[in-house]
């Protein structure tokens, strides 16, 4: 077993190398760039045999990814923030065309004001694009999730692109021990991609990306909705298969000491590490606090969540805001369960989230005064 | 036509207007390229009329994603073909003048600069015809469009059209050409040359549009011929930047004959016709067609 002390950016790159995508179109943007630089190194050193296309924009990165995936090969790209916003149009097209692209998104705030630091507004704003969105807590999870993402996306019954979301800087630029798997193990878990539904082959011509009029559009969108709903079982299945092979299990949600909790915090991404530490302390002080970490934001794990929350009070933490409503995770949780639910918006634009903030949220949830509160606002 | 592939790669029965010049351009280009070809379309007339789901007019593999990104999509297709060891397959992109000279300029520039092995064909009907005849940067001086209408204070479009071929030559594109659907042999020879050229190639095809230009649909080829014969549209190629005229009209007709045949120019007075004539004369001279 190989353990490397690496950043999530490098962990993702290691996983991409093991997945052997044929085409990698990328465009630089902070804090994603560490991923594309590492992949460029692999290609330059002959460690990865991929067509690395240095496109002139993120819009073209996603467009080239669609072209390559449409032609029937495995594709990887990565982006962040403004880059993701810029590729918004082809991001929707990739899902609508049912192409199994895997993209890493290093979560970063959106302009304006321009801000390169972490929050999750960028991928949250693409939640209706038809992509599966998996949020990672650690570098290890980022590594493991990239490999699972291909297996999920490429399933011929699903054919939905997957966005692997990692918190910018907090994960992409900090190092942690990451246990790697070997190429042989990766090949066994993730065999080479074979396009069966859509491809561009001269021996079997097909038209991809055609015009659908009102007689057809509704059904085509419904098929995508069904595929994304069906992917829930697949995400669980692939997470279990991965766990059986490599010892690390994944699903739609992660439950942390939530079983008997009076208050359950619900959150996504790296913040969950801090939350777990706070919960451990609170438990020692006799408070029954738990966490449900939402790993799969799309598909939204309604059923799993409903079962896990029991009758606890819920505090939902969002590093994003849907103005006048609260965080996006908060709205989704609130509409999925009948529990008393409060929303907390925090950490926007990279504002530090401390254990004290988490403790505050717990106190506020014990004695709620508002449905939605912004945490850490300066006077 | 002698020596021309009899097989159709763009099937009839599509939804084009009568007298459509875009489909002539695509049909001829595909005949020149043959079946070992993958086509990429930008959003626009050609895409809309040929692929009403679940039907398609394309007998070769075809992909469309959006308006401005056909060159980037083609770049990805090229990457995939390289990875699959299918480098002998032609990749042809069809973009209208809006999808090429305006919104698609960035992705086209990127693909050409990177040296992607693709053949880009701009089918130029000199306005956004698919959305209803709005002005593009390829709309010629004096043309009345729905967003540059002639009126009391306006003679229509007040800029000369963007010189895309020159822009492509400036990118170092090894094969650049202009063509017109009225000169099919010239067009097909250029497409073949483009396919034989390693690296990127760009062909700018003028294709009259009965709906947008305002003439009877049976005159599409005639309008193309008039464009060439008046020197409004020059047919040439630039191999590694060396420009050579490929069709020299036997007699140069006054631009008025071309302008008067179309509703979009019908409002022009002598003064503006003279401005256009002068511009055209300068071009003919520059290309060595006249002294």
XYZ file of C-alpha atoms in Angstrom:
670
model
C 0.000 0.000 0.000
C 1.303 3.431 -0.942
C 0.505 6.414 1.256
C 1.522 9.831 -0.015
C 1.280 13.090 1.872
C -0.294 15.205 -0.849
C -2.849 17.917 -1.515
C -6.331 17.111 -2.788
C -5.303 18.610 -6.109
C -2.566 16.028 -6.379
C -4.804 13.287 -5.014
C -7.310 14.040 -7.769
C -4.516 14.047 -10.355
C -3.272 10.669 -9.088
C -6.779 9.249 -9.418
C -7.183 10.728 -12.908
C -3.888 9.139 -13.932
C -5.202 5.780 -12.742
C -8.471 6.323 -14.637
C -6.483 6.913 -17.870
C -8.712 9.426 -19.678
C -7.928 9.671 -23.397
C -8.555 13.405 -23.575
C -7.967 16.173 -21.011
C -9.023 19.664 -22.151
C -8.232 22.234 -19.473
C -7.925 25.933 -18.868
C -6.129 27.442 -15.877
C -8.000 29.013 -12.973
C -7.139 29.333 -9.296
C -7.443 27.142 -7.247
C -8.024 24.362 -9.753
C -4.788 24.939 -11.646
C -2.789 22.606 -9.405
C -4.791 19.733 -10.881
C -4.195 20.611 -14.529
C -0.520 21.370 -13.883
C -0.001 17.990 -12.280
C -1.750 16.250 -15.162
C 0.428 18.192 -17.616
C 3.481 16.875 -15.753
C 2.252 13.288 -16.018
C 1.677 13.685 -19.759
C 5.037 15.431 -20.252
C 6.830 12.677 -18.327
C 5.083 9.902 -20.227
C 3.289 8.667 -17.114
C -0.109 9.360 -18.642
C -0.976 8.764 -22.292
C -3.669 11.423 -22.820
C -4.413 14.073 -25.398
C -3.922 17.171 -23.267
C -5.680 20.091 -25.001
C -4.684 23.552 -23.789
C -7.945 25.237 -24.735
C -8.445 28.992 -24.753
C -11.294 29.112 -22.203
C -13.368 27.039 -19.833
C -16.243 27.240 -22.271
C -14.018 25.486 -24.761
C -12.722 23.079 -22.108
C -16.223 21.739 -21.560
C -16.997 21.909 -25.298
C -13.892 19.893 -26.156
C -14.768 17.480 -23.354
C -18.179 17.020 -24.985
C -16.601 16.511 -28.420
C -14.195 13.910 -27.089
C -16.764 12.153 -24.927
C -19.190 12.228 -27.857
C -16.502 10.530 -29.921
C -16.554 7.753 -27.352
C -13.516 8.143 -25.109
C -12.977 8.776 -21.400
C -12.514 12.460 -20.621
C -11.440 14.541 -17.647
C -11.461 18.253 -17.015
C -11.292 20.517 -13.988
C -12.393 24.029 -13.174
C -13.382 26.519 -10.504
C -15.723 29.417 -9.876
C -15.716 31.861 -12.818
C -14.547 29.009 -15.022
C -17.527 26.890 -14.078
C -19.828 29.867 -14.531
C -18.295 30.532 -17.936
C -18.888 26.936 -19.041
C -22.452 26.970 -17.709
C -23.918 26.514 -21.200
C -21.959 23.416 -22.259
C -22.222 22.029 -18.694
C -25.961 21.753 -19.310
C -25.345 20.376 -22.802
C -23.002 17.650 -21.481
C -25.740 16.352 -19.199
C -28.479 16.738 -21.790
C -26.374 14.800 -24.270
C -25.826 12.150 -21.564
C -22.047 12.148 -21.840
C -20.131 10.510 -18.964
C -17.611 13.308 -18.401
C -15.920 13.616 -15.012
C -14.940 17.086 -13.890
C -13.303 18.219 -10.676
C -14.487 21.554 -9.369
C -12.291 23.320 -6.836
C -15.014 25.217 -5.000
C -14.453 28.955 -5.009
C -16.604 32.048 -4.544
C -18.166 33.771 -7.544
C -17.749 37.426 -8.543
C -18.573 40.145 -7.671
C -16.638 41.138 -5.671
C -13.963 38.978 -7.230
C -12.666 36.548 -4.643
C -10.445 33.526 -5.152
C -11.203 31.849 -1.823
C -13.474 29.009 -0.939
C -17.194 28.720 -0.783
C -19.527 26.427 -2.688
C -21.626 28.898 -4.629
C -20.042 27.874 -7.947
C -21.114 24.232 -8.048
C -24.332 24.948 -6.171
C -25.247 27.336 -8.984
C -24.939 24.409 -11.419
C -27.177 22.149 -9.365
C -29.886 22.086 -12.040
C -27.479 21.301 -14.869
C -28.212 17.589 -14.779
C -24.815 16.609 -13.391
C -24.280 14.351 -10.433
C -22.490 16.428 -7.795
C -20.393 14.701 -5.150
C -18.836 16.828 -2.400
C -15.655 15.557 -0.743
C -14.510 16.056 2.825
C -10.845 15.075 2.472
C -8.082 14.497 -0.049
C -8.522 10.787 0.434
C -12.166 11.069 -0.440
C -11.339 13.191 -3.474
C -8.975 10.481 -4.713
C -11.500 7.722 -4.077
C -14.400 9.712 -5.518
C -12.769 10.435 -8.889
C -12.436 6.702 -9.538
C -15.994 6.054 -8.402
C -17.234 9.001 -10.465
C -16.187 7.347 -13.722
C -17.837 4.121 -12.716
C -21.063 5.966 -11.956
C -21.019 8.240 -15.017
C -20.143 5.501 -17.485
C -22.773 3.037 -16.341
C -24.748 2.464 -19.584
C -28.035 2.747 -17.675
C -27.060 6.126 -16.225
C -24.790 8.083 -18.635
C -24.726 11.236 -16.547
C -21.640 13.419 -16.051
C -20.198 13.719 -12.550
C -18.754 16.786 -10.846
C -16.346 16.001 -8.027
C -16.395 19.006 -5.715
C -13.504 19.826 -3.405
C -13.153 22.974 -1.323
C -10.658 25.316 -2.949
C -7.430 25.944 -1.007
C -8.804 24.229 2.140
C -8.441 20.910 0.321
C -6.722 21.675 -2.975
C -3.715 23.355 -1.378
C -3.292 21.554 1.943
C -1.626 18.187 2.330
C -2.850 15.074 4.066
C -1.855 11.422 3.921
C -3.679 9.797 1.014
C -3.698 6.066 0.502
C -3.331 5.290 -3.189
C -4.287 2.172 -5.089
C -2.203 0.504 -7.775
C -2.838 0.698 -11.526
C -3.797 -2.992 -11.500
C -6.322 -2.394 -8.740
C -7.661 0.642 -10.577
C -7.978 -1.312 -13.840
C -9.902 -4.008 -12.053
C -12.270 -1.549 -10.395
C -12.592 0.689 -13.452
C -12.139 -1.157 -16.756
C -11.484 0.823 -19.969
C -14.456 2.854 -21.152
C -16.507 1.546 -24.011
C -19.196 3.860 -25.365
C -22.338 1.901 -26.123
C -25.079 4.523 -26.379
C -23.532 7.535 -28.070
C -20.451 7.822 -30.230
C -19.079 9.255 -33.453
C -17.997 6.324 -35.594
C -17.849 6.456 -39.381
C -18.859 2.780 -39.564
C -22.059 3.506 -37.633
C -23.022 7.163 -38.157
C -25.055 8.843 -35.448
C -26.215 12.418 -34.943
C -25.543 13.822 -31.475
C -27.029 17.022 -30.121
C -30.023 17.327 -32.400
C -32.929 19.734 -32.166
C -35.867 18.517 -30.078
C -39.167 20.296 -30.510
C -41.967 20.510 -27.907
C -43.122 17.026 -28.952
C -39.909 15.477 -27.635
C -38.103 17.823 -25.252
C -40.209 17.062 -22.179
C -39.661 13.297 -22.427
C -35.925 13.717 -22.971
C -35.647 15.869 -19.849
C -37.736 13.355 -17.926
C -35.374 10.565 -18.952
C -32.502 12.577 -17.483
C -34.479 13.074 -14.264
C -35.045 9.320 -14.079
C -31.389 8.547 -14.708
C -30.343 10.919 -11.943
C -32.861 9.391 -9.560
C -31.644 5.930 -10.557
C -28.068 6.980 -9.905
C -28.807 7.077 -6.168
C -28.717 3.294 -5.959
C -25.673 3.186 -8.203
C -23.727 5.700 -6.096
C -24.387 3.522 -3.037
C -23.492 0.363 -4.927
C -20.252 1.757 -6.344
C -19.321 3.212 -2.939
C -19.821 -0.209 -1.380
C -17.886 -2.023 -4.080
C -15.039 0.431 -3.592
C -15.173 -0.121 0.154
C -15.171 -3.906 -0.195
C -12.055 -3.628 -2.368
C -10.126 -0.873 -0.647
C -11.620 -0.569 2.833
C -13.111 2.900 2.494
C -16.879 2.918 2.107
C -18.949 5.726 0.586
C -22.604 6.461 0.008
C -25.026 9.307 -0.592
C -24.669 10.575 2.962
C -22.361 9.940 5.878
C -23.903 9.689 9.344
C -21.668 10.758 12.213
C -23.010 10.185 15.709
C -26.442 11.171 14.469
C -28.192 8.001 15.578
C -29.373 9.320 18.982
C -28.738 13.028 18.399
C -31.056 15.792 19.590
C -29.512 18.181 17.090
C -28.097 17.063 13.779
C -25.916 19.368 11.742
C -26.198 18.889 7.990
C -23.307 20.067 5.814
C -21.111 19.313 2.808
C -17.389 19.239 2.151
C -14.336 19.974 4.262
C -16.279 21.854 6.960
C -17.472 18.453 8.148
C -14.012 17.757 9.596
C -14.330 20.742 11.914
C -17.895 19.780 12.753
C -16.851 16.261 13.735
C -14.250 17.658 16.154
C -16.838 19.933 17.747
C -19.315 17.053 18.017
C -16.720 14.924 19.785
C -16.209 17.699 22.340
C -19.924 18.283 22.777
C -20.510 14.576 23.249
C -17.877 14.562 25.993
C -19.823 17.385 27.652
C -22.942 15.231 27.438
C -24.668 16.940 24.510
C -26.218 14.697 21.909
C -25.091 16.344 18.704
C -24.603 14.554 15.404
C -23.738 15.232 11.775
C -25.141 14.145 8.474
C -22.668 14.881 5.756
C -24.340 15.154 2.377
C -21.883 13.677 -0.094
C -24.258 13.544 -3.033
C -25.941 16.914 -3.471
C -27.318 15.817 -6.853
C -28.992 13.385 -6.823
C -30.345 14.751 -3.564
C -30.543 11.896 -1.046
C -34.094 12.624 0.080
C -34.926 9.119 1.242
C -31.616 8.461 3.008
C -31.860 11.810 4.731
C -35.435 11.271 5.819
C -34.476 8.000 7.432
C -31.326 9.346 9.092
C -32.747 12.502 10.674
C -35.258 10.678 12.904
C -36.918 13.413 15.001
C -33.829 15.517 15.631
C -33.718 19.259 15.229
C -31.671 20.123 12.147
C -29.072 22.838 11.614
C -28.105 23.089 7.961
C -24.835 24.793 7.084
C -24.408 26.401 3.679
C -21.373 27.976 2.045
C -23.697 29.437 -0.561
C -26.781 31.590 -0.668
C -29.949 31.528 -2.698
C -30.887 35.114 -1.983
C -33.982 35.693 0.136
C -34.389 31.949 0.703
C -31.266 30.797 2.564
C -28.675 28.237 1.535
C -29.451 25.749 -1.204
C -28.777 22.749 1.017
C -31.076 24.240 3.643
C -33.953 24.598 1.175
C -33.471 21.071 -0.107
C -33.295 19.575 3.382
C -36.307 21.564 4.548
C -38.381 20.381 1.606
C -37.307 16.749 2.135
C -38.018 16.223 5.835
C -40.637 17.273 8.382
C -38.116 18.066 11.125
C -37.647 21.461 12.710
C -34.908 22.863 10.451
C -32.728 25.970 10.665
C -30.356 27.330 8.072
C -26.942 28.923 8.605
C -25.031 30.721 5.898
C -21.318 30.992 6.583
C -17.829 30.967 5.170
C -18.689 32.855 1.996
C -15.645 34.058 0.059
C -13.281 32.084 2.260
C -14.230 33.575 5.647
C -12.717 31.231 8.239
C -15.089 28.813 9.901
C -13.887 28.062 13.414
C -15.038 25.480 15.985
C -16.496 28.469 17.840
C -18.783 29.177 14.850
C -20.025 25.596 14.938
C -20.638 25.850 18.695
C -22.587 29.075 18.072
C -24.734 27.305 15.516
C -25.500 24.537 17.984
C -26.460 27.111 20.674
C -28.623 29.040 18.217
C -30.369 25.854 17.150
C -31.099 25.011 20.787
C -32.822 28.378 21.163
C -33.837 29.355 17.644
C -34.954 32.876 16.837
C -34.642 32.897 13.042
C -35.132 30.389 10.257
C -31.986 31.491 8.473
C -28.988 33.204 10.003
C -25.684 34.417 8.653
C -22.804 33.367 10.882
C -19.720 35.493 11.508
C -21.070 38.761 10.096
C -19.053 41.734 11.298
C -20.892 44.742 12.675
C -20.516 16.335 -62.439
C -17.591 14.249 -63.610
C -15.377 12.754 -60.954
C -17.710 13.748 -58.147
C -18.805 11.271 -55.500
C -22.382 10.341 -56.405
C -23.222 9.368 -52.883
C -25.142 11.917 -50.829
C -23.873 12.498 -47.307
C -26.445 15.182 -46.607
C -29.728 13.476 -47.365
C -32.600 15.303 -49.039
C -35.816 15.875 -47.121
C -34.327 18.315 -44.642
C -36.197 21.481 -43.625
C -34.220 24.104 -45.530
C -35.950 26.977 -47.329
C -36.315 26.599 -51.075
C -33.131 27.703 -52.765
C -30.994 27.305 -49.639
C -27.338 27.995 -50.309
C -26.089 26.558 -47.008
C -27.161 23.035 -47.908
C -25.460 23.344 -51.302
C -22.235 24.281 -49.519
C -22.491 21.382 -47.064
C -23.532 18.883 -49.722
C -20.605 19.782 -51.997
C -18.100 19.838 -49.145
C -19.174 16.399 -47.967
C -18.969 14.996 -51.493
C -15.374 16.238 -51.590
C -14.571 14.695 -48.205
C -16.319 11.338 -48.521
C -17.593 8.975 -45.898
C -14.522 8.909 -43.664
C -15.629 12.199 -42.162
C -17.103 13.446 -38.909
C -19.038 16.712 -39.027
C -19.432 19.263 -36.258
C -22.067 21.980 -36.531
C -22.422 25.267 -34.760
C -25.979 26.194 -33.874
C -27.582 27.854 -36.881
C -29.623 27.257 -40.006
C -27.758 24.157 -41.146
C -28.017 22.498 -37.745
C -31.676 23.335 -37.238
C -32.885 22.271 -40.678
C -30.981 18.989 -40.758
C -31.653 17.470 -37.344
C -35.244 17.691 -36.153
C -35.213 14.856 -33.574
C -35.691 11.947 -34.180
C -34.692 12.573 -37.799
C -31.343 13.507 -39.253
C -30.131 14.383 -42.740
C -26.536 13.488 -41.907
C -25.298 10.204 -43.332
C -21.979 10.621 -41.536
C -21.357 11.007 -37.785
C -22.400 14.468 -36.690
C -22.338 16.441 -33.467
C -23.722 19.790 -32.391
C -23.418 21.379 -28.956
C -23.915 25.143 -29.079
C -23.489 28.298 -31.117
C -20.006 29.528 -30.268
C -18.071 26.373 -29.571
C -18.012 24.196 -32.704
C -14.235 24.607 -33.056
C -13.712 23.530 -29.455
C -16.049 20.559 -29.883
C -14.075 19.618 -33.002
C -10.845 19.939 -30.991
C -12.197 17.376 -28.554
C -13.289 15.087 -31.369
C -9.789 15.355 -32.811
C -8.257 14.466 -29.450
C -10.494 11.408 -29.235
C -9.668 10.292 -32.779
C -5.943 10.645 -32.059
C -6.356 8.569 -28.928
C -8.242 5.958 -30.959
C -5.618 5.917 -33.722
C -8.105 7.205 -36.284
C -6.100 10.191 -37.464
C -7.080 9.611 -41.095
C -10.713 10.588 -40.416
C -11.615 14.094 -41.621
C -13.159 16.455 -39.101
C -15.191 19.179 -40.761
C -16.857 22.039 -38.929
C -19.792 23.973 -40.381
C -20.476 27.349 -38.847
C -22.574 30.168 -40.217
C -21.189 33.691 -40.389
C -22.607 34.563 -36.963
C -21.256 31.356 -35.437
C -17.881 32.002 -37.045
C -17.118 35.698 -37.308
C -18.939 36.813 -34.156
C -19.775 34.451 -31.323
C -17.536 31.596 -32.462
C -14.466 33.738 -33.087
C -12.722 32.877 -29.828
C -13.037 29.124 -30.060
C -12.129 29.246 -33.760
C -9.054 31.347 -33.009
C -8.046 28.925 -30.261
C -8.433 25.837 -32.416
C -6.579 27.365 -35.356
C -3.747 28.697 -33.187
C -3.357 25.280 -31.549
C -3.039 23.737 -34.978
C -5.936 21.325 -34.538
C -6.292 19.111 -37.572
C -9.770 20.282 -38.560
C -11.382 21.753 -41.659
C -13.477 24.746 -40.723
C -16.071 25.776 -43.282
C -17.901 29.034 -42.733
C -21.121 29.117 -44.709
C -21.554 32.829 -45.033
C -25.004 34.186 -45.812
C -24.051 37.544 -44.381
C -26.495 37.800 -41.465
C -28.140 35.804 -38.675
C -30.622 34.088 -40.958
C -31.764 31.425 -38.494
C -33.022 34.035 -36.042
C -34.502 36.301 -38.702
C -31.909 38.238 -40.707
C -30.031 40.205 -38.051
C -26.748 41.917 -38.801
C -23.484 40.027 -38.178
C -19.917 41.250 -38.604
C -20.056 39.508 -41.977
C -22.985 41.625 -43.171
C -21.812 43.738 -46.122
C -21.859 47.515 -46.380
C -25.255 48.846 -47.297
C -27.265 45.715 -46.542
C -30.575 46.235 -44.819
C -31.149 43.663 -42.078
C -33.681 43.531 -39.265
C -31.134 45.070 -36.866
C -29.474 47.366 -39.408
C -32.579 48.396 -41.318
C -32.538 51.043 -44.000
C -34.613 54.039 -42.949
C -34.843 57.795 -43.087
C -31.581 58.149 -41.174
C -29.979 54.891 -42.257
C -28.717 53.273 -45.427
C -28.458 49.917 -43.667
C -25.209 48.353 -42.460
C -22.496 50.995 -42.281
C -19.413 48.736 -42.017
C -17.683 46.570 -44.583
C -17.704 42.887 -43.758
C -15.035 41.354 -41.560
C -12.208 39.826 -43.575
C -12.132 36.377 -42.025
C -9.768 34.812 -44.542
C -7.124 37.435 -43.707
C -7.653 36.808 -39.995
C -7.150 33.089 -40.558
C -4.009 33.702 -42.632
C -2.726 35.859 -39.763
C -3.185 32.842 -37.466
C -0.707 30.952 -39.625
C -3.388 28.546 -40.825
C -1.612 26.559 -43.570
C -4.611 26.385 -45.899
C -7.118 29.214 -46.176
C -9.531 29.699 -49.054
C -12.634 31.514 -50.135
C -15.296 29.777 -52.195
C -18.807 30.200 -53.501
C -21.578 27.687 -54.086
C -21.882 28.915 -57.683
C -18.437 27.460 -58.402
C -18.783 23.856 -57.186
C -15.599 22.481 -58.747
C -13.520 25.240 -57.230
C -15.231 24.708 -53.869
C -14.748 20.955 -53.857
C -11.122 21.199 -54.992
C -10.477 23.527 -52.080
C -12.180 21.241 -49.583
C -10.053 18.343 -50.870
C -6.908 20.437 -50.520
C -7.971 21.407 -47.021
C -8.362 17.733 -46.142
C -4.936 16.916 -47.554
C -3.279 19.723 -45.605
C -1.914 18.561 -42.260
C -3.138 20.849 -39.498
C -5.992 23.306 -39.626
C -7.721 24.611 -42.741
C -10.300 27.334 -43.158
C -12.672 27.852 -46.078
C -15.023 30.809 -46.212
C -17.930 29.981 -48.504
C -20.265 32.693 -49.727
C -23.753 31.237 -50.061
C -26.623 33.396 -51.216
C -29.775 33.147 -49.093
C -33.081 33.717 -50.859
C -34.922 34.419 -47.601
C -32.423 36.854 -46.157
C -31.213 38.577 -49.278
C -34.573 38.893 -50.971
C -34.496 37.225 -54.371
C -36.383 34.407 -56.043
C -35.246 30.968 -54.715
C -34.335 29.765 -58.206
C -31.611 32.445 -58.419
C -29.281 31.230 -55.644
C -26.555 29.977 -57.966
C -27.007 32.998 -60.233
C -26.529 35.351 -57.269
C -23.346 33.531 -56.339
C -22.090 33.876 -59.876
C -22.965 37.580 -59.868
C -21.026 38.041 -56.625
C -17.975 36.506 -58.252
C -18.409 38.258 -61.613
C -18.765 41.690 -59.999
C -15.728 40.918 -57.771
C -17.927 41.441 -54.729
C -16.602 38.020 -53.732
C -13.129 36.960 -54.792
C -12.191 33.319 -55.093
C -8.688 32.578 -53.906
C -6.629 30.357 -51.694
C -3.736 31.061 -49.387
C -1.296 28.180 -49.022
C 1.017 28.934 -46.135
C 0.021 32.548 -46.538
C 0.758 32.711 -50.295
C -2.384 34.063 -51.907
C -3.417 32.872 -55.329
C -6.640 33.725 -57.111
C -8.346 30.540 -58.326
C -11.178 31.931 -60.449
C -10.704 34.948 -62.696
C -14.035 36.096 -64.095
C -13.725 36.755 -67.826
C -15.475 40.098 -67.506
C -15.857 42.297 -64.450
C -19.476 43.413 -64.080
C -20.467 46.572 -62.195
C -21.487 45.893 -58.575
C -24.851 47.463 -59.292
C -25.911 44.329 -61.186
C -25.349 42.287 -58.032
C -26.881 44.861 -55.695
C -29.997 45.510 -57.747
C -30.816 41.808 -57.848
C -31.437 41.770 -54.090
C -34.033 43.360 -51.880
C -31.518 43.992 -49.067
C -29.645 46.503 -51.260
C -32.592 47.930 -53.166
C -32.699 51.139 -51.109
C -29.111 52.127 -51.918
C -28.613 55.379 -53.801
C -25.857 56.100 -56.292
C -23.564 57.528 -53.668
C -23.499 54.310 -51.647
C -23.288 52.128 -54.710
C -20.258 54.185 -55.700
C -18.669 53.616 -52.274
C -19.160 49.876 -52.678
C -17.813 49.971 -56.251
C -14.701 51.780 -55.065
C -14.164 49.285 -52.276
C -14.546 46.394 -54.681
C -12.217 48.006 -57.217
C -9.576 48.341 -54.526
C -9.936 44.650 -53.669
C -9.697 43.554 -57.309
C -6.546 45.566 -57.685
C -5.042 44.239 -54.497
C -5.605 40.676 -55.665
C -4.219 41.411 -59.115
C -7.506 40.887 -60.937
C -7.372 44.362 -62.445
C -4.623 46.815 -63.147
